[in-house]
Coordinates of C-alpha atoms in Angstrom, one line a residue:
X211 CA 22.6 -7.9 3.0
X212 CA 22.5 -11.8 2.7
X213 CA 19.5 -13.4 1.0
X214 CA 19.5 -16.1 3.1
X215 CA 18.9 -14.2 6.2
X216 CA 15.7 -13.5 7.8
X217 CA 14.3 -11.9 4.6
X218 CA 14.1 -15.7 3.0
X219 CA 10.8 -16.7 2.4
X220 CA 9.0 -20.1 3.8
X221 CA 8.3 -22.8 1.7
X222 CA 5.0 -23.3 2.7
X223 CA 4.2 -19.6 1.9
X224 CA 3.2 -17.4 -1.3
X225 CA 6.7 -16.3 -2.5
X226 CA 5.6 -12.7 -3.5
X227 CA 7.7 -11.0 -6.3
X228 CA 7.5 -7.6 -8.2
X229 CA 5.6 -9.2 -11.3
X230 CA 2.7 -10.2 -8.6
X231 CA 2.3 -6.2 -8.5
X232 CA 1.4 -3.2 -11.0
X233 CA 3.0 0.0 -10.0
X234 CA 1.9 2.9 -9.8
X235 CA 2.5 7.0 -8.7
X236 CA 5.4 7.5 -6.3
X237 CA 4.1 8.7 -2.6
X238 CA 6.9 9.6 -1.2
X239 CA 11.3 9.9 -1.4
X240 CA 13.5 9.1 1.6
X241 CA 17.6 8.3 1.9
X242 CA 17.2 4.4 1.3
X243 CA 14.4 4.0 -1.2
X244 CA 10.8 4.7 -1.8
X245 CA 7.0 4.2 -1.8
X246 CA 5.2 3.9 -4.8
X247 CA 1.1 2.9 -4.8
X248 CA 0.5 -0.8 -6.5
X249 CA -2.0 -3.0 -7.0
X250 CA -1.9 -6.7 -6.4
X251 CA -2.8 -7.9 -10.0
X252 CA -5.0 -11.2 -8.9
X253 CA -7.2 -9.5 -6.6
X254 CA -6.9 -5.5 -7.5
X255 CA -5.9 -5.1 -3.8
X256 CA -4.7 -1.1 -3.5
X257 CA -1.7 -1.3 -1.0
X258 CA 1.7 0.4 -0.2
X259 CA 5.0 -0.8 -2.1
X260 CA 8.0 0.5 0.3
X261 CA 11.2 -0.3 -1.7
X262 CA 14.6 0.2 -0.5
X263 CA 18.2 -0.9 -1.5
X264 CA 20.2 -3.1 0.1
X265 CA 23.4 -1.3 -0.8
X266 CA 22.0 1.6 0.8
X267 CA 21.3 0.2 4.0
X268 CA 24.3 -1.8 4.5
X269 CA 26.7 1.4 3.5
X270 CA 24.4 2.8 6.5
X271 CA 24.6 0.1 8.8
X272 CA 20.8 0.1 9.3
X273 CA 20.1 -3.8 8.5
X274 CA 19.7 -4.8 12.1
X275 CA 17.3 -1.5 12.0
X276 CA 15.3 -2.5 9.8
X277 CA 15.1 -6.1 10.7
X278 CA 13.5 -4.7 14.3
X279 CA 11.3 -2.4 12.3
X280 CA 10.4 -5.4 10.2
X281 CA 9.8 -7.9 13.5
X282 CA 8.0 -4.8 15.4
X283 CA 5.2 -4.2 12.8
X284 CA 4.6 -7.6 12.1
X285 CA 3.2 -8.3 15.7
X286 CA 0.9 -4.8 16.0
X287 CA -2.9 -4.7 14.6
X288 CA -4.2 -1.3 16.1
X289 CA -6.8 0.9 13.4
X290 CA -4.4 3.6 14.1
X291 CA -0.6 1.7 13.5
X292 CA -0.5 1.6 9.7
X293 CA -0.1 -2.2 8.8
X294 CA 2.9 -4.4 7.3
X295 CA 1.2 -7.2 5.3
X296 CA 3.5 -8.8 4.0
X297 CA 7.5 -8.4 2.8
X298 CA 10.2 -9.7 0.4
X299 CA 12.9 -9.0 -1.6
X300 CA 15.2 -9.8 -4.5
X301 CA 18.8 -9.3 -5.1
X302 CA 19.3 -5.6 -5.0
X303 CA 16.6 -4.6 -3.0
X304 CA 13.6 -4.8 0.1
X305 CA 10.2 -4.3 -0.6
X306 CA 7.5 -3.7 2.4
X307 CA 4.2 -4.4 1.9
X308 CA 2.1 -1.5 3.3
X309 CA -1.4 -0.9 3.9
X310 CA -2.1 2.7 1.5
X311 CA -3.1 5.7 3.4
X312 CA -5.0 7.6 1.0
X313 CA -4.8 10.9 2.8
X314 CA -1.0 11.2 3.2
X315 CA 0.8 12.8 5.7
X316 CA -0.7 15.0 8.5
X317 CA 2.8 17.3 8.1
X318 CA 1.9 18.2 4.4
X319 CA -2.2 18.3 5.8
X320 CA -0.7 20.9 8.6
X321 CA 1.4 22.8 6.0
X322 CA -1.8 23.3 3.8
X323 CA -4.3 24.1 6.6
X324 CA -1.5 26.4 8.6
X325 CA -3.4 24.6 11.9
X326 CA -6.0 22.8 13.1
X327 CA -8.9 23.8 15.4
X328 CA -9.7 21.4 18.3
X329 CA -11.9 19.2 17.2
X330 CA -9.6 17.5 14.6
X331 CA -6.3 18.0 17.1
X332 CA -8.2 16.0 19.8
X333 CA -9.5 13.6 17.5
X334 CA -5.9 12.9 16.3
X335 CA -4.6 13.2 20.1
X336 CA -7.4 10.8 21.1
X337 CA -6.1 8.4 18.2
X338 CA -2.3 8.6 18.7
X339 CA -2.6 7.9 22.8
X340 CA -4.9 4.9 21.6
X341 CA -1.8 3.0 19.7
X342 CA 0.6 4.2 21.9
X343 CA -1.0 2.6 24.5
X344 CA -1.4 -0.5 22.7
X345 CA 2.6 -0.3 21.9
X346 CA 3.6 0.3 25.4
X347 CA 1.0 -2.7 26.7
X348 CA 3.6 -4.7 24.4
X349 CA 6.7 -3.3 25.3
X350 CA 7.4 -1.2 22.0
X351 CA 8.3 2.7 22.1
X352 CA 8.0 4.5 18.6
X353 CA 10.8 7.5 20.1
X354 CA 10.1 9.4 16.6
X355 CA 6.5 10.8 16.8
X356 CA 6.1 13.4 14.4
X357 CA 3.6 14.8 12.0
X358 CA 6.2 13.7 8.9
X359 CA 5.9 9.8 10.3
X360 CA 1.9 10.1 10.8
X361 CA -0.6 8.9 8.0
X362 CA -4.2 9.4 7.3
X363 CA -6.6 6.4 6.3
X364 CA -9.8 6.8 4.1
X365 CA -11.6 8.5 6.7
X366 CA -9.3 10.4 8.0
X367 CA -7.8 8.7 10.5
X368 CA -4.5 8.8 12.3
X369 CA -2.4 6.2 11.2
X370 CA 1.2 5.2 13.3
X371 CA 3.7 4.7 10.7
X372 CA 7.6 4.5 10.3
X373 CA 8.7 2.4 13.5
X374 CA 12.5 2.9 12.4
X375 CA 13.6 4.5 15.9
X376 CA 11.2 1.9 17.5
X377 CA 12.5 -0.6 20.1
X378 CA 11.1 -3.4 21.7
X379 CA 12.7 -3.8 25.3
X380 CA 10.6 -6.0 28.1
X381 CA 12.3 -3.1 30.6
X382 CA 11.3 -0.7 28.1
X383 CA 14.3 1.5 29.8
X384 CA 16.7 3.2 26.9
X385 CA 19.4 5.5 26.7
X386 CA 20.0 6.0 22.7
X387 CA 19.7 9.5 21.6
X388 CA 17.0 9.3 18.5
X389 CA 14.4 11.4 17.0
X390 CA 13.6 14.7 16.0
X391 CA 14.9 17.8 17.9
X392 CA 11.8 19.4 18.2
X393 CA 9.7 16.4 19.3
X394 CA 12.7 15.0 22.0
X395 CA 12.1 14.7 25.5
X396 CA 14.2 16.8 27.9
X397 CA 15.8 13.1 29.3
X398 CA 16.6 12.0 26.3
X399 CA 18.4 15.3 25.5
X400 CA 20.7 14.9 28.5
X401 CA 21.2 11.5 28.0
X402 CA 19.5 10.1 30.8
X403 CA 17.8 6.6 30.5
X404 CA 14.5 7.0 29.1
X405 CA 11.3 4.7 28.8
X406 CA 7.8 4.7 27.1
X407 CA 7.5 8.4 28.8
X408 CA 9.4 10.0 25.6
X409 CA 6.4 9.2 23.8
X410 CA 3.8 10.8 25.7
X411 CA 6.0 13.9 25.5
X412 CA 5.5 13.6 21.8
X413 CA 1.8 13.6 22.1
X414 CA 2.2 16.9 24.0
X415 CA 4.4 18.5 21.2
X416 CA 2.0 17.2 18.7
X417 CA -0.9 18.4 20.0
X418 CA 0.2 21.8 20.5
X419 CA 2.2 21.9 16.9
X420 CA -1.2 21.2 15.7
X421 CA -3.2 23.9 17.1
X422 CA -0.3 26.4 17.3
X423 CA 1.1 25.3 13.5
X424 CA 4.6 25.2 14.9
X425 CA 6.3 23.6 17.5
X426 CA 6.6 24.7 21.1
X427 CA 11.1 25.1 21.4
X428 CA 11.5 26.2 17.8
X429 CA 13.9 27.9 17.6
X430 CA 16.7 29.4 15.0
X431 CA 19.6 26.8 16.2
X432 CA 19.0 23.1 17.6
X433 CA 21.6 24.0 20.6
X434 CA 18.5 26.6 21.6
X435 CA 15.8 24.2 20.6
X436 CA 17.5 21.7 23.2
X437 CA 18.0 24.7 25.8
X438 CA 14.3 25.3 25.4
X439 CA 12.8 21.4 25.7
X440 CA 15.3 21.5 29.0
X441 CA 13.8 24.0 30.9
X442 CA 10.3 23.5 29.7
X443 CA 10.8 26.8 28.1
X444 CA 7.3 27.7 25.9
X445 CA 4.4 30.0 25.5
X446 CA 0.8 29.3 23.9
X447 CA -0.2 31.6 21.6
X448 CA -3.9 33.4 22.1
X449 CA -6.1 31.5 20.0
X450 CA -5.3 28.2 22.2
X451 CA -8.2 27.2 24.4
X452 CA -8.2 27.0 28.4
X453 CA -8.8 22.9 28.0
X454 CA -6.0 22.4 25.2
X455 CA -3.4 24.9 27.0
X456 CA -4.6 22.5 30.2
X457 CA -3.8 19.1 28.4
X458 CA -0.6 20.5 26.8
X459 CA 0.7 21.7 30.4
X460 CA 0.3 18.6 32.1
X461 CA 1.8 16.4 29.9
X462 CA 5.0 18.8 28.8
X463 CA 6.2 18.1 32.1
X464 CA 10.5 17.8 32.5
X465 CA 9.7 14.8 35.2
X466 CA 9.2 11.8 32.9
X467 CA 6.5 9.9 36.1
X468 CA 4.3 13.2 36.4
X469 CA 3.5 13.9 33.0
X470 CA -0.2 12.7 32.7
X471 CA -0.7 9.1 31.4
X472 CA -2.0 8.1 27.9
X473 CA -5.1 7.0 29.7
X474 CA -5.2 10.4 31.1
X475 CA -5.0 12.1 28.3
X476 CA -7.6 9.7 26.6
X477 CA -10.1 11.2 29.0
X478 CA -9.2 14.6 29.6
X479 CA -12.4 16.9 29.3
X480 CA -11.0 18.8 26.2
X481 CA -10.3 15.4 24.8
X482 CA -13.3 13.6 25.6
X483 CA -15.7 16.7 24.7
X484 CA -14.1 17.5 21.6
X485 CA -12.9 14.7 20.0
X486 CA -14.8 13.2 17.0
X487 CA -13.3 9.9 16.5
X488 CA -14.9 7.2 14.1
X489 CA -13.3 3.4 14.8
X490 CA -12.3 2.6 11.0
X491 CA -13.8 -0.5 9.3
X492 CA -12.2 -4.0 10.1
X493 CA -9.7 -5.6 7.6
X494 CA -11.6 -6.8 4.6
X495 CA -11.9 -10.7 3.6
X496 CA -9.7 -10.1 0.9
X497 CA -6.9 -8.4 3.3
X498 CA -7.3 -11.2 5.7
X499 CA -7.1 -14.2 3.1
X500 CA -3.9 -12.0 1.6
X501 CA -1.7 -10.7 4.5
X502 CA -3.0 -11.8 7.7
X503 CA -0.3 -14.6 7.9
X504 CA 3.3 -14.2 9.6
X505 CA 5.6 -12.2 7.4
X506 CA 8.2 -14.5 5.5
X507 CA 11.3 -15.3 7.3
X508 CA 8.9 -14.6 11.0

């Protein structure tokens, strides 16, 4: 990966580097790197260190991936979309400057709690159709919702995170296979152009992997996991409720224009009666003076 690509900083901005930072406990391992919690030495600010290797990614092919993950985050500010401040790099490697969710994933939060009753679910439904909203309004599709790629704030809240299957397309009309099997849509399966719809579907499969604790199609191969998603093949177990088993229905729908709309789901009655979301506090002064300007190389 060239250093004098888009990664190369502007002159007229702070040229961060990894003596600017203390380091601290690793939050998580994936194939190209990780994310350790740091601290900006001059102002103590807490934030997210993502660090991957070039080396990696180009043996991968993923540097035009990550470029677009990059050039996506940099232009979304939602309370529920975790938040690239900043990034640079040196010779060997990337580092992404990530705003800290202290409660960590909602996949390990699911694992420890089995399952969620419906006042959290439809607090996190009524947060994830929020951002997804404000994606689509600007033409982005995430196309890998899943509890492993969803964050949670100080106060709990739903946070968006890892926009590496994320595409910005002014049609927003796609026909790449991506994702996870258990969240895919029954058009992308097949192969069939797909647009912002493949989301909502995700928010359906959330929802009930959530309340459920697994995931509507699981099953032992992915070849019947994909028969399953293509005939809409699933069954609620009896401790789902009459409103969620109502929201889950309309929106796990195999035609991509009749599953019901973000906004729809936003105010469904279980949604709207049992929801308990709390707006999170605006970016502090010292965020804004820190981060709020274009990414280098932007």
């Amino acid at each position: 990966m060239k250093t004098n690509s888009n990664y190369d900083e502007k002159k007229d901005q702070k040229e961060w580097d990894t003596g600017d930072f203390e380091f601290g406990k690793p939050l998580g391992k994936g194939r190209f790197g990780a994310v350790y919690l740091a601290r900006e030495k001059k102002t103590h600010f807490i934030l997210a260190l993502k660090v991957m290797f070039k080396s990696v990614l180009e043996k991968a092919q993923l540097e035009h991936q990550l470029r677009r993950e990059i050039e996506i985050l940099s232009h979304l500010r939602h309370p529920n979309i975790l938040r690239m401040y900043n990034y640079f790099h040196d010779r060997t490697r990337i580092f992404l400057m990530l705003e800290y969710a202290p409660g960590g994933e909602l996949y390990k939060e699911l694992q420890k709690n089995q399952r969620f009753d419906d006042n959290r679910t439809a607090t996190y439904i009524e947060e994830i159709s929020d951002a997804l909203m404000y994606c689509h309004a600007r033409k982005v599709i995430h196309r890998d919702i899943k509890p492993e790629n969803l964050l949670l704030g100080l106060r709990g809240e739903l946070k968006l995170a890892d926009f590496g299957w994320s595409v910005h397309t002014p049609s927003l009309r796609r026909t790449t296979l991506c994702g996870t099997p258990d969240y895919l849509a029954p058009e992308m399966i097949e192969g069939s152009p797909h647009d912002e719809n493949v989301d909502v579907w995700c928010v359906g499969i959330l929802c009930y992997e959530c309340l459920a604790g697994f995931a509507p199609f699981e099953a032992p191969t992915r070849m019947e996991t994909f028969r399953r998603i293509k005939e809409v093949n699933f069954k609620f177990p009896p401790w789902i409720s009459e409103g969620a088993k109502d929201l889950i229905a309309k929106v796990l729908n195999r035609t991509p224009s009749l599953r019901l709309s973000l906004e729809g789901i936003m105010e469904h009655p279980w949604v709207k009666t049992k929801s308990r979301r709390i707006l999170p506090p605006v970016y502090s002064e010292v965020e804004k003076q820190m981060f709020m300007a274009s990414p280098k190389g932007s």
